[in-house]
Amino acid sequence: QCPHKWKKVYCTLCNSKRHARDRCPNIWRVYLLRDDSSQQQDDNNEKKQKLPIERIYCYNCGVNGHFGDDCPERRSSRVPNEDGSAFSGENLKEDMK
Amino acid sequence: LLTTDYPWIINHDHSKQKEIADWLTMEIRDFVSYISPSKEEIKERNDTIGRIRDAVNHFWNDANLHVFGSYATDLYLPGSDIDCVIISEKGDKDSRSSLYALANFLKKRGLATDIEVIAKARVPIIKFIDPRSKIHIDVSFERINGLEAAKLIREWLNDTPGLREITLIVKQFLHARRLNNVHTGGLGGFSIICLVFSFLQMHPRIISNEIDPMENLGVLLVEFFELYGKNFGYDDIAITTANGYPIYLPKSDWKGLQQLRSSFSLAIQDPGDATNNISRGSFNLRDIKKAFAGAFDLLTNRCFELDTASFKERIGKSVLGNVIKYRGKQR
């Protein structure tokens, strides 16, 4: 049994229970998005379907079609991935998910 | 006089950036321009190669000297050596006697000191130091694969913004930890480039064209260390660029992949020879992966620390400094 008292951890930035607010990945995982508002109108529809599925590969099983964080197979790396990484379907624009 | 362990931050303070990721991006650019060679250094390197090329042409009039490796791709750190290859019409310059003959000729001409002829290796070479510039030179013979690789890497650099910057940072990082030497199981230059190329060309935000990598070098560097330090399935996955862009391949699907001493090993398919694993020499993968994971922890902890610090406390600080440990001469 763990002798230490259970400490509740909660992040007020992303609602995760795995880390506290001062260690939230959102502090560093910040992207400066392309400023293509001028282009957007012209090729909005075209851009939506542009996600090239042929370039999505899994870092865990090597198969095409999903990112490593979303892999159904047993995890190959022995280092845990608690908070998720860049290679996740979650890390995409809403309309591409 | 202001002295610092991190000379690239002098006159380049970004502590007022709202996002730490942007601060890190700017610091990466500052470091890259700090270690990039000056006009004088470029001229010195070109002159050195020019002198050796003239001598080789004089000694063998059917042969030519070509450069490859980091010098040919503009991915070298200060003080790194220059890789050259001699290619002749008859293709007969790789004999042991011609290696020694050329070495003696260069010595007599005063173009080489500290000469070593390594004739018995898988790839026979002459190593020497150019006495005028003190640059270390490696010369190999009659092999075009290095030249083809350099040409391919130059194409990748053209098509992949951020590849040069992240590669230089990772190279410097591994260099500071002595993990960049293939002879001791570290990662070679070509393998490093392949890892960065594959990371960038498969990143969700990049394939969806949401971000310009040059504006996001900071977060991308952290995520590079995250992928290869924490998540990549080294036991099961190989990297290949056979189709022009990088993809993963289950190791079990790679016909001709030589068995390695452990399944925990890096496998990168040679773009020029599908049976060759260019990272087969990097047997110290355990330390390499640990170092990448450590870099991820160092960088993210630094971001958390600076995020809570006041603007006054941040002035003159470096995000990158402890990670890359640049211990070169002041430039």
XYZ file of C-alpha atoms in Angstrom:
428
model
C 0.000 0.000 0.000
C 1.170 3.457 -0.777
C 1.984 5.302 2.450
C 1.454 8.706 0.917
C -1.875 10.385 0.874
C -3.591 10.369 -2.500
C -3.280 13.794 -3.973
C -5.939 14.856 -6.387
C -4.504 16.240 -9.578
C -6.605 18.304 -11.889
C -5.774 20.641 -14.734
C -7.901 23.733 -15.003
C -6.552 24.413 -18.496
C -7.581 21.190 -20.260
C -9.698 19.358 -17.644
C -7.281 16.422 -17.515
C -6.813 14.486 -14.272
C -3.337 13.327 -15.279
C -1.466 16.556 -14.611
C -1.812 19.849 -12.769
C -2.380 23.197 -14.451
C 1.292 24.189 -14.207
C 2.395 21.077 -16.139
C -0.211 21.082 -18.885
C 1.131 20.165 -22.344
C -0.988 22.990 -23.725
C 1.633 25.359 -22.291
C 4.139 24.252 -24.927
C 2.031 22.430 -27.521
C 0.967 25.640 -29.200
C 0.839 25.996 -32.979
C 0.966 29.193 -34.959
C -1.600 28.406 -37.651
C -1.258 29.542 -41.230
C -2.918 32.823 -41.945
C -4.813 31.814 -45.078
C -8.059 33.660 -44.445
C -7.729 35.317 -47.845
C -7.369 31.996 -49.618
C -9.955 30.229 -47.499
C -12.954 31.384 -49.513
C -11.544 30.244 -52.851
C -10.556 26.737 -51.970
C -12.420 26.043 -48.759
C -14.037 22.885 -50.086
C -10.867 21.699 -51.696
C -8.882 22.210 -48.463
C -11.380 20.293 -46.373
C -10.750 17.013 -48.158
C -7.057 17.632 -48.524
C -5.894 15.456 -45.615
C -3.821 12.860 -47.438
C -4.755 9.542 -45.857
C -1.888 7.908 -47.761
C 0.531 9.791 -45.537
C -0.992 8.835 -42.172
C 1.055 6.060 -40.597
C 1.102 4.546 -37.124
C 4.295 4.877 -35.056
C 3.188 1.834 -33.050
C 2.232 -0.832 -35.613
C 3.437 0.753 -38.865
C 0.082 0.403 -40.598
C -1.441 3.077 -42.824
C -4.668 4.908 -41.911
C -4.349 5.912 -38.256
C -1.920 7.796 -35.991
C 0.139 6.045 -33.314
C -1.809 7.450 -30.342
C -4.981 5.875 -31.759
C -3.513 2.407 -32.358
C -5.580 -0.583 -31.172
C -2.506 -2.827 -30.889
C -0.459 -3.386 -27.732
C 1.959 -0.501 -27.152
C 5.425 -1.248 -28.527
C 7.361 1.399 -26.570
C 7.804 0.777 -22.857
C 7.711 4.485 -22.090
C 4.143 5.464 -21.184
C 2.203 8.044 -23.191
C -0.166 9.515 -20.624
C -1.104 12.876 -22.016
C -1.157 12.038 -25.719
C 1.333 13.144 -28.347
C 1.392 15.094 -31.602
C 0.512 11.936 -33.532
C -3.148 11.685 -32.650
C -6.361 12.183 -34.591
C -7.222 14.712 -31.876
C -4.392 16.885 -33.121
C -6.247 17.921 -36.268
C -8.671 20.629 -37.268
C -12.288 19.819 -36.360
C -13.386 19.298 -39.954
C -10.670 16.755 -40.605
C -11.148 14.439 -37.624
C 31.938 42.307 -21.231
C 28.914 40.049 -21.128
C 29.817 36.382 -21.065
C 27.350 33.552 -21.255
C 27.286 29.838 -21.914
C 24.709 30.569 -24.561
C 26.365 33.092 -26.888
C 23.563 32.955 -29.486
C 21.200 34.764 -27.087
C 23.404 37.875 -26.864
C 21.359 40.720 -28.356
C 18.561 38.251 -29.119
C 16.246 38.338 -26.124
C 12.805 36.826 -26.702
C 11.706 36.641 -23.070
C 8.735 38.914 -23.748
C 7.116 36.402 -26.122
C 3.649 35.448 -24.970
C 4.018 31.821 -25.998
C 7.087 29.879 -24.860
C 6.798 27.870 -28.094
C 7.403 31.077 -30.096
C 10.369 31.970 -27.869
C 11.848 28.539 -28.558
C 11.229 28.923 -32.307
C 13.146 32.216 -32.302
C 15.962 30.764 -30.242
C 16.306 27.850 -32.679
C 16.646 30.337 -35.550
C 19.233 32.345 -33.561
C 21.268 29.226 -32.809
C 21.150 28.036 -36.416
C 22.374 31.379 -37.689
C 25.014 31.486 -34.934
C 26.549 28.154 -35.968
C 26.087 28.738 -39.704
C 29.418 29.434 -41.394
C 30.473 32.971 -42.199
C 31.433 34.023 -45.742
C 35.102 33.682 -44.750
C 34.580 30.153 -43.430
C 32.741 29.124 -46.590
C 35.539 30.569 -48.722
C 38.173 28.771 -46.661
C 36.383 25.449 -47.115
C 35.925 26.004 -50.838
C 39.581 27.014 -51.236
C 40.715 23.923 -49.329
C 38.705 21.626 -51.571
C 39.907 23.559 -54.635
C 43.564 22.942 -53.746
C 43.012 19.214 -53.203
C 40.924 18.900 -56.351
C 43.661 20.561 -58.436
C 46.252 18.213 -56.954
C 44.138 15.123 -57.668
C 43.528 16.243 -61.245
C 47.231 16.769 -61.655
C 48.126 13.378 -60.198
C 45.464 11.403 -62.102
C 44.172 13.248 -65.133
C 41.256 10.846 -65.600
C 39.969 11.344 -62.038
C 37.853 13.943 -60.287
C 37.217 14.885 -56.679
C 33.606 15.290 -55.502
C 32.245 16.320 -52.117
C 29.361 14.620 -50.330
C 28.084 14.279 -46.761
C 27.255 17.264 -44.566
C 29.497 19.634 -46.547
C 27.547 18.958 -49.750
C 24.162 19.319 -48.051
C 25.025 22.403 -45.972
C 24.224 20.527 -42.731
C 27.605 20.710 -41.040
C 28.492 21.990 -37.577
C 31.556 24.199 -37.009
C 34.742 22.157 -37.171
C 33.204 19.102 -38.818
C 35.248 17.265 -41.443
C 34.757 17.240 -45.202
C 33.900 13.995 -47.009
C 35.175 13.649 -50.567
C 35.258 10.850 -53.088
C 37.541 10.317 -56.057
C 35.829 8.978 -59.154
C 37.819 8.064 -62.251
C 36.974 7.058 -65.809
C 38.460 3.612 -65.429
C 37.233 3.145 -61.871
C 40.586 1.732 -60.800
C 41.591 4.179 -58.084
C 40.424 2.080 -55.147
C 43.462 -0.206 -55.059
C 45.686 -0.221 -52.040
C 48.688 1.006 -54.042
C 46.807 4.011 -55.416
C 45.683 5.005 -51.891
C 49.298 5.110 -50.713
C 50.491 6.794 -53.914
C 47.995 9.637 -53.533
C 48.742 9.992 -49.818
C 52.467 10.382 -50.569
C 51.771 12.862 -53.336
C 49.593 15.070 -51.095
C 52.236 14.945 -48.382
C 55.024 15.952 -50.782
C 52.961 18.843 -52.094
C 52.457 20.107 -48.519
C 48.696 19.619 -48.834
C 48.275 17.088 -46.049
C 49.510 16.426 -42.516
C 48.567 13.742 -40.000
C 47.850 11.340 -42.855
C 46.200 7.985 -42.111
C 45.614 5.437 -44.853
C 42.852 3.051 -43.835
C 43.145 0.494 -46.617
C 41.613 -2.564 -44.977
C 38.224 -1.113 -44.052
C 34.978 -1.980 -45.836
C 35.266 1.491 -47.346
C 38.995 2.269 -47.741
C 39.817 5.921 -47.064
C 42.621 8.418 -46.601
C 42.239 10.765 -43.633
C 44.318 13.902 -43.274
C 44.391 17.506 -42.104
C 44.756 20.401 -44.508
C 47.709 22.337 -43.025
C 46.477 25.764 -44.083
C 42.869 25.631 -42.852
C 43.341 22.797 -40.298
C 40.181 21.198 -41.696
C 39.952 17.395 -41.423
C 39.400 15.645 -44.756
C 38.254 12.084 -45.521
C 38.793 10.817 -49.059
C 37.129 7.644 -50.320
C 37.409 6.065 -53.756
C 35.112 5.095 -56.627
C 31.840 5.086 -54.670
C 28.897 7.036 -55.943
C 26.353 6.178 -53.203
C 27.454 9.119 -51.032
C 26.979 11.486 -53.970
C 23.530 10.076 -54.725
C 22.518 10.408 -51.074
C 23.688 14.048 -51.007
C 21.641 14.805 -54.130
C 18.544 13.216 -52.574
C 19.016 15.096 -49.294
C 19.291 18.396 -51.187
C 15.907 17.599 -52.801
C 14.391 16.819 -49.387
C 15.762 20.088 -47.987
C 14.130 21.991 -50.869
C 10.739 20.349 -50.308
C 10.712 20.320 -46.498
C 10.790 23.642 -44.641
C 12.283 23.208 -41.166
C 14.297 20.111 -42.098
C 17.603 21.984 -42.055
C 16.935 23.775 -38.751
C 15.663 20.766 -36.756
C 18.402 18.522 -38.181
C 21.134 20.953 -37.105
C 19.709 21.166 -33.568
C 19.408 17.363 -33.267
C 22.932 16.944 -34.660
C 24.335 19.396 -32.126
C 22.337 17.699 -29.351
C 23.746 14.241 -30.209
C 27.238 15.657 -30.769
C 27.288 17.135 -27.244
C 26.452 13.663 -25.862
C 28.861 11.794 -28.153
C 25.968 9.912 -29.663
C 26.568 10.988 -33.262
C 29.442 8.668 -34.078
C 28.500 5.487 -35.933
C 31.737 3.798 -34.851
C 30.536 3.853 -31.247
C 26.949 2.908 -32.051
C 25.618 6.447 -32.373
C 23.447 7.988 -35.068
C 25.060 8.987 -38.358
C 24.193 12.175 -40.215
C 22.077 10.456 -42.860
C 20.053 8.595 -40.206
C 19.407 11.839 -38.310
C 18.158 13.510 -41.498
C 15.860 10.550 -42.218
C 14.352 10.719 -38.721
C 13.669 14.453 -38.998
C 12.395 14.161 -42.607
C 10.031 11.372 -41.651
C 8.811 13.208 -38.532
C 8.059 16.421 -40.453
C 6.500 14.728 -43.492
C 4.107 12.686 -41.315
C 3.157 15.319 -38.733
C -0.662 15.750 -38.560
C -0.490 19.555 -38.629
C 1.912 19.553 -41.558
C 0.186 17.000 -43.788
C -3.062 18.901 -43.242
C -1.245 22.098 -44.263
C -2.356 23.883 -41.090
C 1.043 25.194 -40.066
C 4.185 26.610 -41.604
C 6.993 24.552 -40.010
C 9.346 27.558 -40.028
C 6.932 29.417 -37.734
C 6.603 26.380 -35.427
C 10.164 25.102 -35.011
C 9.882 25.206 -31.198
C 6.874 22.939 -30.757
C 8.124 20.706 -33.583
C 11.506 20.200 -31.891
C 9.779 19.164 -28.648
C 7.503 16.828 -30.592
C 10.469 15.319 -32.447
C 11.973 14.334 -29.075
C 8.526 13.161 -27.929
C 8.113 10.833 -30.914
C 11.577 9.262 -30.922
C 12.141 9.410 -27.150
C 8.786 8.109 -25.932
C 6.496 6.685 -28.561
C 8.186 5.266 -31.649
C 7.881 1.454 -31.859
C 11.533 0.660 -32.559
C 10.947 -3.094 -32.072
C 8.398 -3.353 -34.837
C 8.666 -0.392 -37.210
C 11.040 0.547 -40.020
C 11.197 3.837 -41.929
C 11.318 3.884 -45.716
C 11.381 6.669 -48.305
C 11.067 4.403 -51.324
C 8.060 6.294 -52.741
C 9.713 9.698 -52.462
C 7.965 10.539 -49.212
C 8.607 8.737 -45.926
C 6.290 6.073 -44.578
C 6.483 3.419 -41.880
C 6.771 -0.233 -42.662
C 6.338 -3.119 -40.222
C 9.787 -4.716 -39.964
C 8.172 -8.064 -40.765
C 7.176 -6.700 -44.197
C 10.722 -5.641 -45.123
C 12.090 -8.445 -47.273
C 15.840 -8.564 -47.047
C 16.149 -6.732 -43.720
C 19.157 -8.294 -42.074
C 18.645 -9.763 -38.628
C 20.083 -7.504 -35.950
C 21.405 -8.525 -32.571
C 18.278 -7.176 -30.913
C 14.752 -6.431 -32.094
C 15.130 -3.080 -30.307
C 16.989 -1.449 -33.156
C 16.521 1.369 -35.603
C 15.757 0.315 -39.181
C 15.901 2.911 -41.968
C 15.753 1.667 -45.535
C 18.509 3.047 -47.765
C 16.797 5.000 -50.575
C 19.511 3.747 -52.917
C 19.451 0.067 -51.911
C 16.288 -1.516 -50.493
C 18.232 -4.327 -48.811
C 20.457 -1.919 -46.874
C 19.556 -0.570 -43.420
C 21.457 2.727 -43.152
C 21.180 2.741 -39.345
C 22.344 -0.858 -38.777
C 25.513 0.478 -37.102
C 23.591 2.481 -34.486
C 23.649 -0.299 -31.908
C 23.503 2.092 -28.963
C 19.821 2.830 -29.556
C 19.008 2.481 -25.852
C 21.121 5.533 -24.979
C 19.906 7.424 -28.047
C 16.247 6.890 -27.121
C 16.995 7.790 -23.491
C 18.759 10.974 -24.603
C 15.784 11.977 -26.791
C 13.372 11.330 -23.897
C 15.659 13.356 -21.613
C 15.643 16.231 -24.102
C 11.842 16.137 -24.142
C 11.737 16.288 -20.325
C 14.346 19.058 -20.139
C 12.582 21.183 -22.749
C 9.058 20.744 -21.401
C 10.187 21.321 -17.783
C 11.953 24.473 -18.924
C 8.763 25.639 -20.634
C 6.716 25.034 -17.446
C 9.336 26.849 -15.377
C 9.492 29.881 -17.673
C 5.712 29.924 -18.032
C 5.295 30.672 -14.331
C 8.299 33.026 -14.091
C 7.870 36.779 -14.172
C 9.030 38.755 -17.202
C 11.823 40.179 -15.057
C 13.078 36.711 -14.169
C 12.967 35.635 -17.818
C 15.248 38.349 -19.234
C 18.381 36.917 -20.826
C 17.328 33.310 -20.246
C 17.707 30.476 -22.732
C 15.147 27.734 -23.370
C 17.445 25.608 -25.484
C 20.817 26.075 -23.779
C 20.833 23.130 -21.373
C 19.588 20.803 -24.067
C 22.105 21.462 -26.815
C 25.134 22.207 -24.593
C 27.123 24.072 -27.222
C 30.736 24.011 -26.080
C 32.430 25.181 -29.248
C 34.694 28.142 -29.653
C 33.151 31.579 -29.392
C 32.151 32.589 -32.883
